[in-house]
Short mmCIF file of C-alpha atoms in Angstrom, two decimals:
data_model
loop_
_atom_site.label_atom_id
_atom_site.label_comp_id
_atom_site.label_asym_id
_atom_site.label_seq_id
_atom_site.Cartn_x
_atom_site.Cartn_y
_atom_site.Cartn_z
CA MET A 1 -14.00 1.42 36.07
CA ALA A 2 -13.17 4.93 37.33
CA ALA A 3 -9.55 3.99 37.91
CA SER A 4 -9.02 2.65 34.42
CA SER A 5 -10.64 5.70 32.81
CA HIS A 6 -8.30 7.87 34.90
CA ARG A 7 -5.38 5.98 33.43
CA ILE A 8 -6.42 6.97 29.94
CA MET A 9 -6.92 10.64 30.79
CA LEU A 10 -3.33 11.32 31.87
CA GLY A 11 -1.93 11.44 28.35
CA PRO A 12 1.79 11.17 27.59
CA LEU A 13 4.25 11.17 30.51
CA VAL A 14 7.90 12.18 30.48
CA ALA A 15 10.54 11.09 32.98
CA ALA A 16 13.79 12.64 34.15
CA ILE A 17 16.92 11.27 35.75
CA ASP A 18 18.31 13.97 38.05
CA GLN A 19 21.78 12.87 39.13
CA GLY A 20 23.04 15.48 41.60
CA THR A 21 26.09 15.71 43.82
CA SER A 22 24.39 14.42 46.95
CA SER A 23 21.53 12.34 45.55
CA THR A 24 19.95 10.71 42.51
CA ARG A 25 16.27 11.18 41.70
CA PHE A 26 13.93 9.80 39.06
CA LEU A 27 10.78 11.85 38.47
CA VAL A 28 7.78 11.43 36.19
CA PHE A 29 5.77 14.38 34.87
CA ASN A 30 2.52 14.82 32.99
CA SER A 31 3.64 16.46 29.73
CA LYS A 32 0.39 18.44 29.40
CA THR A 33 0.29 20.00 32.87
CA ALA A 34 3.93 19.69 34.06
CA GLU A 35 2.52 18.08 37.22
CA LEU A 36 4.92 15.80 39.13
CA LEU A 37 3.21 12.40 39.42
CA SER A 38 5.78 10.36 41.32
CA HIS A 39 9.46 10.16 42.14
CA HIS A 40 12.10 8.30 44.12
CA GLN A 41 15.36 9.52 45.62
CA VAL A 42 18.56 7.78 46.75
CA GLU A 43 21.45 9.49 48.57
CA ILE A 44 24.95 9.23 47.08
CA LYS A 45 28.01 8.67 49.26
CA GLN A 46 30.89 11.08 48.84
CA SER A 47 34.38 10.00 49.85
CA PHE A 48 37.18 12.33 50.91
CA PRO A 49 40.37 10.21 50.56
CA LYS A 50 42.62 13.21 51.35
CA GLU A 51 42.08 16.81 52.33
CA GLY A 52 40.43 18.68 49.45
CA TRP A 53 39.69 15.47 47.53
CA VAL A 54 36.06 14.60 46.75
CA GLU A 55 35.14 11.38 44.93
CA GLU A 56 32.07 9.30 44.12
CA ASP A 57 31.75 5.73 42.88
CA PRO A 58 30.50 5.66 39.25
CA LYS A 59 28.94 2.21 39.72
CA GLU A 60 27.07 3.37 42.82
CA ILE A 61 25.78 6.34 40.80
CA LEU A 62 24.60 4.04 37.99
CA GLN A 63 23.03 1.60 40.46
CA SER A 64 21.18 4.47 42.17
CA VAL A 65 19.70 5.48 38.80
CA TYR A 66 18.37 1.95 38.18
CA GLU A 67 17.00 1.78 41.73
CA CYS A 68 15.22 5.14 41.43
CA MET A 69 13.72 4.13 38.07
CA GLU A 70 12.38 0.78 39.29
CA ARG A 71 11.00 2.24 42.55
CA THR A 72 9.25 5.05 40.72
CA CYS A 73 7.71 2.59 38.25
CA GLU A 74 6.41 0.55 41.22
CA LYS A 75 4.92 3.69 42.78
CA LEU A 76 3.22 4.64 39.48
CA THR A 77 1.74 1.16 39.15
CA GLN A 78 0.37 1.45 42.70
CA LEU A 79 -1.21 4.77 41.66
CA ASN A 80 -2.81 2.90 38.75
CA ILE A 81 -0.76 4.88 36.23
CA ASP A 82 0.34 2.88 33.20
CA ILE A 83 4.13 3.17 32.80
CA SER A 84 3.81 2.46 29.09
CA ASN A 85 2.61 6.09 28.89
CA ILE A 86 6.19 7.24 29.58
CA LYS A 87 7.30 8.42 26.15
CA ALA A 88 10.79 9.79 26.83
CA ILE A 89 13.49 10.19 29.46
CA GLY A 90 15.65 13.25 30.06
CA VAL A 91 18.99 13.30 31.89
CA THR A 92 20.28 16.12 34.06
CA ASN A 93 23.46 15.88 36.08
CA GLN A 94 25.99 17.43 38.41
CA ARG A 95 28.34 19.17 36.00
CA GLU A 96 32.17 19.01 35.62
CA THR A 97 32.41 15.77 37.62
CA THR A 98 34.86 13.69 35.61
CA LEU A 99 35.30 10.02 34.92
CA VAL A 100 37.18 7.69 32.59
CA TRP A 101 36.11 4.14 31.79
CA ASP A 102 37.22 1.21 29.66
CA LYS A 103 35.04 0.84 26.57
CA GLU A 104 35.82 -2.88 26.26
CA THR A 105 35.01 -3.94 29.83
CA GLY A 106 32.62 -1.09 30.66
CA GLU A 107 34.43 -0.65 34.00
CA PRO A 108 35.33 2.75 35.48
CA LEU A 109 39.12 3.14 35.75
CA TYR A 110 38.97 5.36 38.84
CA ASN A 111 36.32 7.01 41.00
CA ALA A 112 34.50 10.03 39.59
CA ILE A 113 36.34 13.21 40.63
CA VAL A 114 33.61 15.56 41.85
CA TRP A 115 33.40 19.16 40.58
CA LEU A 116 34.42 20.79 43.88
CA ASP A 117 37.54 18.60 44.29
CA LEU A 118 40.78 20.59 44.82
CA ARG A 119 43.50 18.03 44.03
CA THR A 120 44.22 19.69 40.68
CA GLN A 121 45.41 22.97 42.20
CA SER A 122 49.06 22.31 41.34
CA THR A 123 48.01 21.18 37.82
CA VAL A 124 46.12 24.48 37.45
CA GLU A 125 49.14 26.50 38.61
CA ARG A 126 51.39 24.68 36.17
CA LEU A 127 48.96 25.41 33.32
CA ILE A 128 48.59 29.08 34.30
CA ASN A 129 52.38 29.45 34.56
CA LYS A 130 52.79 28.41 30.93
CA THR A 131 50.34 31.09 29.69
CA PRO A 132 51.55 34.51 28.53
CA GLY A 133 51.54 36.82 31.55
CA ARG A 134 50.42 33.96 33.83
CA ASN A 135 46.82 34.76 33.03
CA LYS A 136 44.06 32.47 34.36
CA ASN A 137 41.72 33.93 31.70
CA HIS A 138 44.04 32.87 28.87
CA LEU A 139 41.45 30.47 27.36
CA LYS A 140 38.36 32.51 28.21
CA HIS A 141 37.87 33.86 24.67
CA LYS A 142 37.15 30.29 23.51
CA THR A 143 35.75 28.61 26.61
CA GLY A 144 34.10 31.45 28.57
CA LEU A 145 35.88 30.04 31.66
CA PRO A 146 38.95 30.78 33.78
CA ILE A 147 41.56 28.02 34.23
CA SER A 148 40.37 26.55 37.53
CA THR A 149 40.19 23.30 39.51
CA TYR A 150 36.41 23.44 38.88
CA PHE A 151 36.39 22.28 35.24
CA SER A 152 36.73 18.80 33.75
CA ALA A 153 39.86 19.15 31.60
CA VAL A 154 42.19 19.66 34.58
CA LYS A 155 40.61 16.70 36.39
CA LEU A 156 41.08 14.56 33.27
CA ARG A 157 44.70 15.75 32.99
CA TRP A 158 45.25 14.74 36.64
CA LEU A 159 43.78 11.27 35.99
CA MET A 160 46.04 10.77 32.97
CA ASP A 161 49.11 11.90 34.98
CA ASN A 162 48.44 10.07 38.23
CA VAL A 163 46.38 6.92 37.59
CA ASP A 164 48.26 4.16 35.75
CA GLU A 165 45.06 2.42 34.61
CA VAL A 166 43.83 5.63 32.97
CA HIS A 167 47.19 6.32 31.33
CA GLU A 168 47.37 2.76 29.95
CA ALA A 169 43.77 2.80 28.67
CA VAL A 170 44.44 6.09 26.85
CA VAL A 171 47.62 4.70 25.24
CA SER A 172 45.86 1.49 24.17
CA HIS A 173 42.82 3.39 22.78
CA ARG A 174 40.38 1.82 25.25
CA ALA A 175 39.64 4.94 27.31
CA MET A 176 36.40 6.90 27.23
CA PHE A 177 36.06 10.21 29.01
CA GLY A 178 32.76 11.61 30.15
CA THR A 179 30.93 13.77 32.61
CA ILE A 180 28.12 12.01 34.53
CA ASP A 181 25.57 12.50 31.72
CA SER A 182 27.85 10.67 29.24
CA TRP A 183 28.51 7.80 31.65
CA LEU A 184 24.79 7.32 32.33
CA ILE A 185 23.67 7.57 28.69
CA TRP A 186 26.42 5.17 27.57
CA CYS A 187 25.50 2.62 30.26
CA LEU A 188 21.71 2.96 29.83
CA THR A 189 21.88 2.60 26.03
CA GLY A 190 23.87 -0.65 26.16
CA GLY A 191 27.31 0.13 27.59
CA LYS A 192 30.03 -2.05 26.04
CA SER A 193 27.36 -3.58 23.74
CA GLY A 194 26.74 -0.55 21.56
CA GLY A 195 26.22 2.18 24.16
CA VAL A 196 26.01 5.73 22.81
CA HIS A 197 29.01 7.91 23.80
CA CYS A 198 27.67 11.45 23.73
CA THR A 199 27.21 14.61 25.75
CA ASP A 200 25.20 17.77 25.18
CA VAL A 201 26.43 21.30 24.51
CA THR A 202 25.75 22.50 28.08
CA ASN A 203 27.89 19.81 29.70
CA ALA A 204 30.56 20.11 27.00
CA SER A 205 30.82 23.84 27.69
CA ARG A 206 32.04 23.06 31.26
CA THR A 207 35.04 20.95 30.25
CA MET A 208 37.40 23.73 28.99
CA LEU A 209 37.86 21.63 25.83
CA PHE A 210 34.80 23.03 24.03
CA ASN A 211 34.72 26.15 21.89
CA ILE A 212 31.50 28.00 22.75
CA HIS A 213 31.55 29.85 19.40
CA THR A 214 32.08 26.92 17.00
CA MET A 215 30.00 24.70 19.36
CA ASP A 216 32.44 21.81 19.08
CA TRP A 217 35.55 20.31 20.68
CA ASP A 218 38.50 22.57 19.95
CA PRO A 219 41.72 20.92 18.69
CA GLU A 220 43.89 23.71 20.13
CA LEU A 221 42.31 23.44 23.57
CA CYS A 222 42.75 19.65 23.53
CA LYS A 223 46.39 20.13 22.57
CA TYR A 224 46.87 22.70 25.35
CA PHE A 225 45.70 20.16 27.96
CA GLY A 226 47.36 17.25 26.15
CA ILE A 227 44.09 15.35 25.76
CA PRO A 228 43.51 13.03 22.75
CA MET A 229 40.23 13.92 21.03
CA GLU A 230 39.32 10.28 20.40
CA ILE A 231 38.38 9.78 24.09
CA LEU A 232 35.79 12.59 24.02
CA PRO A 233 32.06 11.95 23.60
CA ARG A 234 30.19 13.25 20.56
CA VAL A 235 28.55 16.63 21.24
CA ARG A 236 24.79 16.76 20.56
CA SER A 237 22.02 19.27 21.19
CA SER A 238 20.14 19.24 24.52
CA SER A 239 16.94 17.91 22.95
CA GLU A 240 17.15 14.99 20.48
CA ILE A 241 16.93 11.21 20.63
CA TYR A 242 20.38 9.89 21.65
CA GLY A 243 19.43 6.23 21.99
CA LEU A 244 16.97 3.81 23.63
CA MET A 245 16.93 2.33 27.14
CA LYS A 246 18.31 -1.20 26.90
CA SER A 247 17.14 -2.77 30.18
CA GLY A 248 14.74 -2.55 33.11
CA SER A 249 11.03 -1.66 33.19
CA LEU A 250 11.56 1.24 30.77
CA SER A 251 13.47 -0.72 28.12
CA GLY A 252 12.88 0.65 24.60
CA ILE A 253 12.04 4.21 25.72
CA PRO A 254 14.13 6.95 24.07
CA ILE A 255 16.57 9.06 26.08
CA SER A 256 15.98 12.37 24.34
CA GLY A 257 16.97 15.24 26.65
CA CYS A 258 20.28 16.12 28.27
CA LEU A 259 21.20 19.26 30.20
CA GLY A 260 23.70 20.05 32.94
CA ASP A 261 21.72 20.63 36.14
CA GLN A 262 21.98 24.43 36.15
CA SER A 263 20.90 24.73 32.52
CA ALA A 264 18.05 22.33 33.22
CA ALA A 265 16.85 24.55 36.08
CA LEU A 266 16.94 27.58 33.75
CA VAL A 267 14.70 25.68 31.29
CA GLY A 268 12.48 24.36 34.11
CA GLN A 269 12.02 27.92 35.39
CA MET A 270 10.99 28.88 31.80
CA CYS A 271 13.77 31.52 31.59
CA PHE A 272 13.70 31.58 27.78
CA GLN A 273 13.91 35.37 27.42
CA ASP A 274 17.13 37.35 27.33
CA GLY A 275 17.57 38.84 30.84
CA GLN A 276 15.60 36.23 32.81
CA ALA A 277 17.53 34.61 35.67
CA LYS A 278 17.26 31.86 38.27
CA ASN A 279 19.28 30.81 41.31
CA THR A 280 19.50 27.16 42.37
CA TYR A 281 20.34 26.27 45.97
CA GLY A 282 21.86 22.78 45.97
CA THR A 283 25.23 21.53 47.19
CA GLY A 284 26.50 24.76 45.66
CA CYS A 285 24.62 27.85 44.52
CA PHE A 286 24.28 28.74 40.86
CA LEU A 287 22.83 31.92 39.44
CA LEU A 288 22.28 31.86 35.66
CA ARG A 289 21.03 34.71 33.52
CA ASN A 290 19.90 34.08 29.96
CA THR A 291 21.84 36.34 27.54
CA GLY A 292 20.21 35.08 24.33
CA ALA A 293 21.92 34.01 21.13
CA LYS A 294 25.23 35.81 21.82
CA PRO A 295 27.79 34.84 24.43
CA VAL A 296 28.47 37.77 26.78
CA MET A 297 31.96 37.83 28.32
CA SER A 298 32.06 38.95 31.94
CA ASP A 299 34.33 41.66 33.32
CA HIS A 300 33.32 40.80 36.87
CA GLY A 301 34.34 37.19 37.43
CA LEU A 302 31.30 35.38 36.00
CA LEU A 303 31.38 32.45 33.59
CA THR A 304 30.02 32.45 30.07
CA THR A 305 28.29 29.15 29.46
CA VAL A 306 25.93 27.46 27.00
CA ALA A 307 22.41 27.68 28.47
CA TYR A 308 20.72 25.21 26.11
CA LYS A 309 20.24 24.21 22.48
CA LEU A 310 16.76 22.72 22.29
CA GLY A 311 17.04 20.74 19.06
CA ARG A 312 19.58 19.95 16.36
CA ASP A 313 18.44 22.77 14.12
CA LYS A 314 17.68 25.24 16.90
CA PRO A 315 20.05 28.06 17.83
CA ALA A 316 22.18 27.80 20.96
CA CYS A 317 21.37 30.12 23.83
CA TYR A 318 24.02 31.40 26.24
CA ALA A 319 24.04 32.45 29.88
CA LEU A 320 26.17 34.33 32.35
CA GLU A 321 26.74 32.20 35.42
CA GLY A 322 27.90 32.85 38.93
CA SER A 323 28.97 29.65 40.70
CA VAL A 324 29.30 29.26 44.46
CA ALA A 325 30.87 25.99 45.61
CA ILE A 326 29.34 25.69 49.08
CA ALA A 327 25.65 26.31 49.84
CA GLY A 328 23.72 23.23 50.96
CA ALA A 329 27.11 21.61 51.62
CA VAL A 330 27.50 23.95 54.61
CA VAL A 331 24.40 22.33 56.17
CA ARG A 332 25.90 18.88 55.63
CA TRP A 333 29.15 20.12 57.21
CA LEU A 334 27.39 21.48 60.32
CA GLN A 335 25.57 18.15 60.57
CA ASP A 336 28.29 15.58 59.73
CA ASN A 337 31.50 17.35 60.76
CA LEU A 338 30.46 19.49 63.74
CA GLY A 339 27.40 17.52 64.82
CA ILE A 340 25.57 20.67 65.98
CA ILE A 341 22.42 19.79 64.00
CA GLY A 342 20.72 16.51 63.20
CA SER A 343 18.92 17.66 60.04
CA SER A 344 18.49 20.65 57.73
CA GLU A 345 15.11 21.38 59.36
CA GLU A 346 16.91 21.70 62.68
CA LEU A 347 19.23 24.32 61.18
CA GLU A 348 16.24 26.49 60.31
CA LYS A 349 14.83 26.15 63.86
CA LEU A 350 18.17 26.99 65.51
CA ALA A 351 18.72 30.04 63.31
CA ALA A 352 15.12 31.24 63.77
CA SER A 353 15.47 30.99 67.55
CA VAL A 354 17.99 33.89 67.57
CA GLY A 355 17.01 35.75 64.37
CA THR A 356 20.51 37.22 64.03
CA SER A 357 24.12 36.06 63.76
CA TYR A 358 25.03 38.62 66.43
CA GLY A 359 27.98 39.91 64.40
CA CYS A 360 29.28 36.45 63.51
CA TYR A 361 30.25 35.90 59.85
CA PHE A 362 30.90 32.54 58.18
CA VAL A 363 32.73 32.32 54.83
CA PRO A 364 32.46 28.63 53.81
CA ALA A 365 35.37 28.68 51.34
CA PHE A 366 36.00 24.95 51.82
CA SER A 367 36.96 24.56 48.15
CA GLY A 368 38.47 28.00 47.70
CA LEU A 369 36.24 30.81 46.44
CA TYR A 370 34.50 30.49 43.09
CA ALA A 371 32.67 33.44 41.49
CA PRO A 372 33.34 36.30 41.44
CA TYR A 373 36.84 35.82 42.95
CA TRP A 374 38.20 32.54 41.52
CA GLU A 375 40.61 32.39 44.43
CA PRO A 376 41.64 28.76 45.08
CA SER A 377 43.87 29.78 48.03
CA ALA A 378 40.91 30.85 50.17
CA ARG A 379 39.69 28.63 53.01
CA GLY A 380 36.67 28.65 55.29
CA ILE A 381 36.60 31.20 58.09
CA ILE A 382 34.26 32.07 60.96
CA CYS A 383 34.91 35.49 62.44
CA GLY A 384 33.34 38.10 64.71
CA LEU A 385 33.03 35.55 67.53
CA THR A 386 32.44 36.74 71.10
CA GLN A 387 31.77 34.91 74.38
CA PHE A 388 28.11 35.46 73.62
CA THR A 389 28.20 33.52 70.31
CA ASN A 390 26.50 30.11 70.40
CA LYS A 391 25.56 27.43 67.88
CA SER A 392 22.30 29.20 66.98
CA HIS A 393 24.25 32.28 65.86
CA LEU A 394 26.53 30.03 63.85
CA ALA A 395 23.49 28.40 62.21
CA PHE A 396 22.16 31.85 61.31
CA ALA A 397 25.58 32.93 59.97
CA ALA A 398 25.67 29.79 57.78
CA LEU A 399 22.32 30.68 56.18
CA GLU A 400 23.40 34.30 55.77
CA ALA A 401 26.57 33.09 54.04
CA VAL A 402 24.49 31.48 51.30
CA CYS A 403 22.58 34.75 50.84
CA PHE A 404 25.69 36.96 50.84
CA GLN A 405 27.41 34.76 48.26
CA THR A 406 24.33 35.09 46.04
CA ARG A 407 24.35 38.87 46.55
CA GLU A 408 27.98 39.08 45.36
CA ILE A 409 27.07 37.22 42.19
CA LEU A 410 23.93 39.28 41.59
CA ASP A 411 26.00 42.47 41.91
CA ALA A 412 28.49 41.16 39.35
CA MET A 413 25.67 40.15 37.02
CA ASN A 414 23.99 43.53 37.25
CA GLN A 415 27.31 45.22 36.43
CA ASP A 416 27.98 42.94 33.46
CA SER A 417 24.53 43.31 31.94
CA GLY A 418 23.84 46.91 32.94
CA ILE A 419 20.22 45.97 33.67
CA PRO A 420 19.57 45.20 37.35
CA LEU A 421 17.36 42.22 38.13
CA THR A 422 14.06 43.28 39.71
CA GLN A 423 13.31 39.87 41.24
CA LEU A 424 15.08 36.54 41.64
CA GLN A 425 13.54 33.20 40.68
CA VAL A 426 14.80 30.43 42.94
CA ASP A 427 14.72 26.62 43.17
CA GLY A 428 16.59 23.68 44.65
CA GLY A 429 16.50 21.74 47.92
CA MET A 430 17.38 24.62 50.24
CA THR A 431 14.43 26.74 49.09
CA SER A 432 12.19 24.74 51.44
CA ASN A 433 13.91 26.76 54.21
CA ARG A 434 11.57 29.75 54.55
CA LEU A 435 13.95 31.64 56.81
CA LEU A 436 16.64 31.37 54.13
CA MET A 437 14.27 32.69 51.46
CA GLN A 438 13.26 35.68 53.60
CA LEU A 439 16.91 36.39 54.44
CA GLN A 440 17.75 36.23 50.75
CA ALA A 441 15.11 38.84 49.90
CA ASP A 442 16.38 41.06 52.75
CA ILE A 443 20.01 40.84 51.67
CA LEU A 444 19.27 41.37 47.95
CA CYS A 445 16.66 44.09 48.60
CA ILE A 446 14.51 42.56 45.82
CA PRO A 447 11.68 39.99 45.93
CA VAL A 448 12.54 36.29 45.78
CA VAL A 449 10.07 34.11 43.86
CA LYS A 450 9.85 30.39 44.52
CA PRO A 451 7.73 28.00 42.43
CA SER A 452 5.47 25.72 44.47
CA MET A 453 7.01 22.68 42.70
CA PRO A 454 10.73 23.04 43.51
CA GLU A 455 11.95 20.22 41.21
CA THR A 456 12.67 22.59 38.34
CA THR A 457 15.97 20.89 37.40
CA ALA A 458 14.22 17.59 36.66
CA LEU A 459 11.35 19.45 35.01
CA GLY A 460 13.78 21.16 32.61
CA ALA A 461 15.28 17.82 31.58
CA ALA A 462 11.79 16.36 31.10
CA MET A 463 10.76 19.35 28.96
CA ALA A 464 13.84 18.95 26.73
CA ALA A 465 13.17 15.19 26.39
CA GLY A 466 9.46 15.60 25.68
CA ALA A 467 10.03 18.34 23.09
CA ALA A 468 12.61 16.35 21.10
CA GLU A 469 11.99 15.63 17.43
CA GLY A 470 10.47 12.15 17.16
CA VAL A 471 8.91 12.43 20.65
CA SER A 472 7.12 15.79 20.47
CA VAL A 473 4.76 15.40 23.44
CA TRP A 474 5.83 18.65 25.15
CA SER A 475 5.43 22.04 23.54
CA LEU A 476 7.96 24.72 24.51
CA ASN A 477 5.95 27.53 22.90
CA PRO A 478 5.44 30.23 25.57
CA GLU A 479 1.65 30.20 25.10
CA ASP A 480 1.52 26.42 25.69
CA LEU A 481 3.61 26.39 28.87
CA SER A 482 1.53 25.86 31.98
CA GLU A 483 1.36 28.71 34.46
CA VAL A 484 3.52 28.03 37.49
CA THR A 485 2.15 28.84 40.92
CA SER A 486 4.72 30.48 43.14
CA GLU A 487 5.33 32.18 46.45
CA LYS A 488 6.93 35.61 46.78
CA PHE A 489 9.22 36.75 49.61
CA GLU A 490 9.41 40.56 49.86
CA PRO A 491 12.36 42.34 51.53
CA GLN A 492 11.47 43.30 55.12
CA ILE A 493 14.51 45.09 56.57
CA ASN A 494 15.74 48.59 55.80
CA PRO A 495 18.34 48.73 53.03
CA GLU A 496 20.89 50.50 55.30
CA GLU A 497 21.06 47.53 57.65
CA SER A 498 21.30 45.16 54.71
CA GLU A 499 24.21 47.16 53.23
CA PHE A 500 26.00 47.28 56.59
CA ARG A 501 25.83 43.52 57.01
CA TYR A 502 26.94 42.98 53.41
CA ALA A 503 29.96 45.26 53.88
CA ARG A 504 30.99 43.28 56.98
CA TRP A 505 30.63 40.05 55.00
CA LYS A 506 32.95 41.37 52.28
CA LYS A 507 35.50 42.21 54.98
CA ALA A 508 35.30 38.60 56.20
CA VAL A 509 35.82 37.33 52.64
CA GLN A 510 39.07 39.32 52.38
CA LYS A 511 40.28 37.59 55.57
CA SER A 512 39.62 34.15 54.06
CA MET A 513 41.90 34.78 51.07
CA ASN A 514 45.51 33.64 50.49
CA TRP A 515 45.27 31.08 53.25
CA GLU A 516 46.57 28.01 51.47
CA THR A 517 49.81 27.89 49.52
CA THR A 518 50.70 24.89 47.39
CA GLU A 519 54.02 24.22 49.04
CA PRO A 520 54.28 20.43 49.33
CA VAL A 521 53.56 20.24 53.06
CA GLY A 522 51.84 16.88 53.19
CA ASN A 523 48.82 18.23 51.32
CA GLY A 524 48.80 15.09 49.24
CA ASN A 525 47.98 16.72 45.94
CA GLY A 526 50.46 14.72 43.94
CA ILE A 527 53.03 17.45 43.36
CA PRO A 528 55.99 15.07 42.84
CA GLU A 529 53.91 13.23 40.23
CA GLU A 530 53.55 16.36 38.15
CA GLY A 531 56.57 15.82 35.95
CA ARG A 532 55.35 12.58 34.43
#
């Protein structure tokens, strides 16, 4: 009897698909308390066919979503929670990752090209060379972004130039382009049998084809990249019913929230006020600061992006963003490539055992440098080595690198906004590393605040889904939002030492620059193909 009465008390539940670079998760929240009730996670394989190339299999990604959903439903049933209480599903995703599929067969025409892939460097140089004054910020007034390998349009251009199947599907009007959110929503709402081809404003704003002022695809931008507008998904708000689940245990439930992962974390951290900011430590590191209803253009190498638009009739909110390509990925590299650690927990132990990098600095510019430099020619560098340096110092230097990269972005953000942040809200997988969090506070010289429930990205997507018109089980009014318990890390070293270490880091960054040129020396980035 007690169990069944407990089932009734929970009230409406909201689920979220969190499809990240290294894993897929499905999580279910109580819409009244924001409590996480159950979840399941599946790792995603990345393939590196050539140096600088990063791909994932779209069908594996889709399969992982179904697997996470079914497993989570099983877990809820075991907990005696009725899955018919799930009223909506939100989607949040790794951004910029690009794929093209055939709308008639539903098959992907190539692997998904992951956001940190570098194969488009020669495409980027060609595009920059045709701008007046060879200016990488030529499109920034419309897009808020520099022309870079990071964004979807150049990846899509590469696919159209280099993959025959994609080229043919575009010519015969069978091609559909999407970022991961679009692929998942299309498949989950029926695929080739009536699937909904859409994206939300936050994901659209990372393609370089979207005008962040008109809030729609821009014909001039599409012409600039030579991309036919018919292959693009329809742009919707981040919180509305896009369609219904067509199969599995959750068939018939509306998909009603969609946010790129960094925007979702901003919502999940409740950063709804102008000036509030969060940093997410995932594969990369992403610091977003809410700038309210007006897009603020950066003079210090940050991106201007759409933060969220929580309803069709609601205003769009913008953010300044600093993007770092390699954060958690450095842990994976130390584990898989160098084999000096067996797990991320081991990294923390190794680093803690020495408590210093002993003058060793690690700039993990594996995919060039993103914000605030936007320097694709940079490559990873480890410097300041002595005979005394061992793997523990290297582990410490790797953690410090994540903190220094965040510091560079925070500095840029403070300069752009003129109002320094007094504390940093953090989330993401790496925040479970307490040494990292303490280091971050020391290097920023401000407190770092971590919520006790670190799944803020999924929470943000669930909030958007639950608040959608026609679902309305989650209130986003500030007075209705549940208080989040958190832990605070205060700076513990003197600022002089912090500044000294930061200055040395910046010196190391300079040494990592201008390493790679795009001369065709077997770098396999398709240069001869370019003329097609």
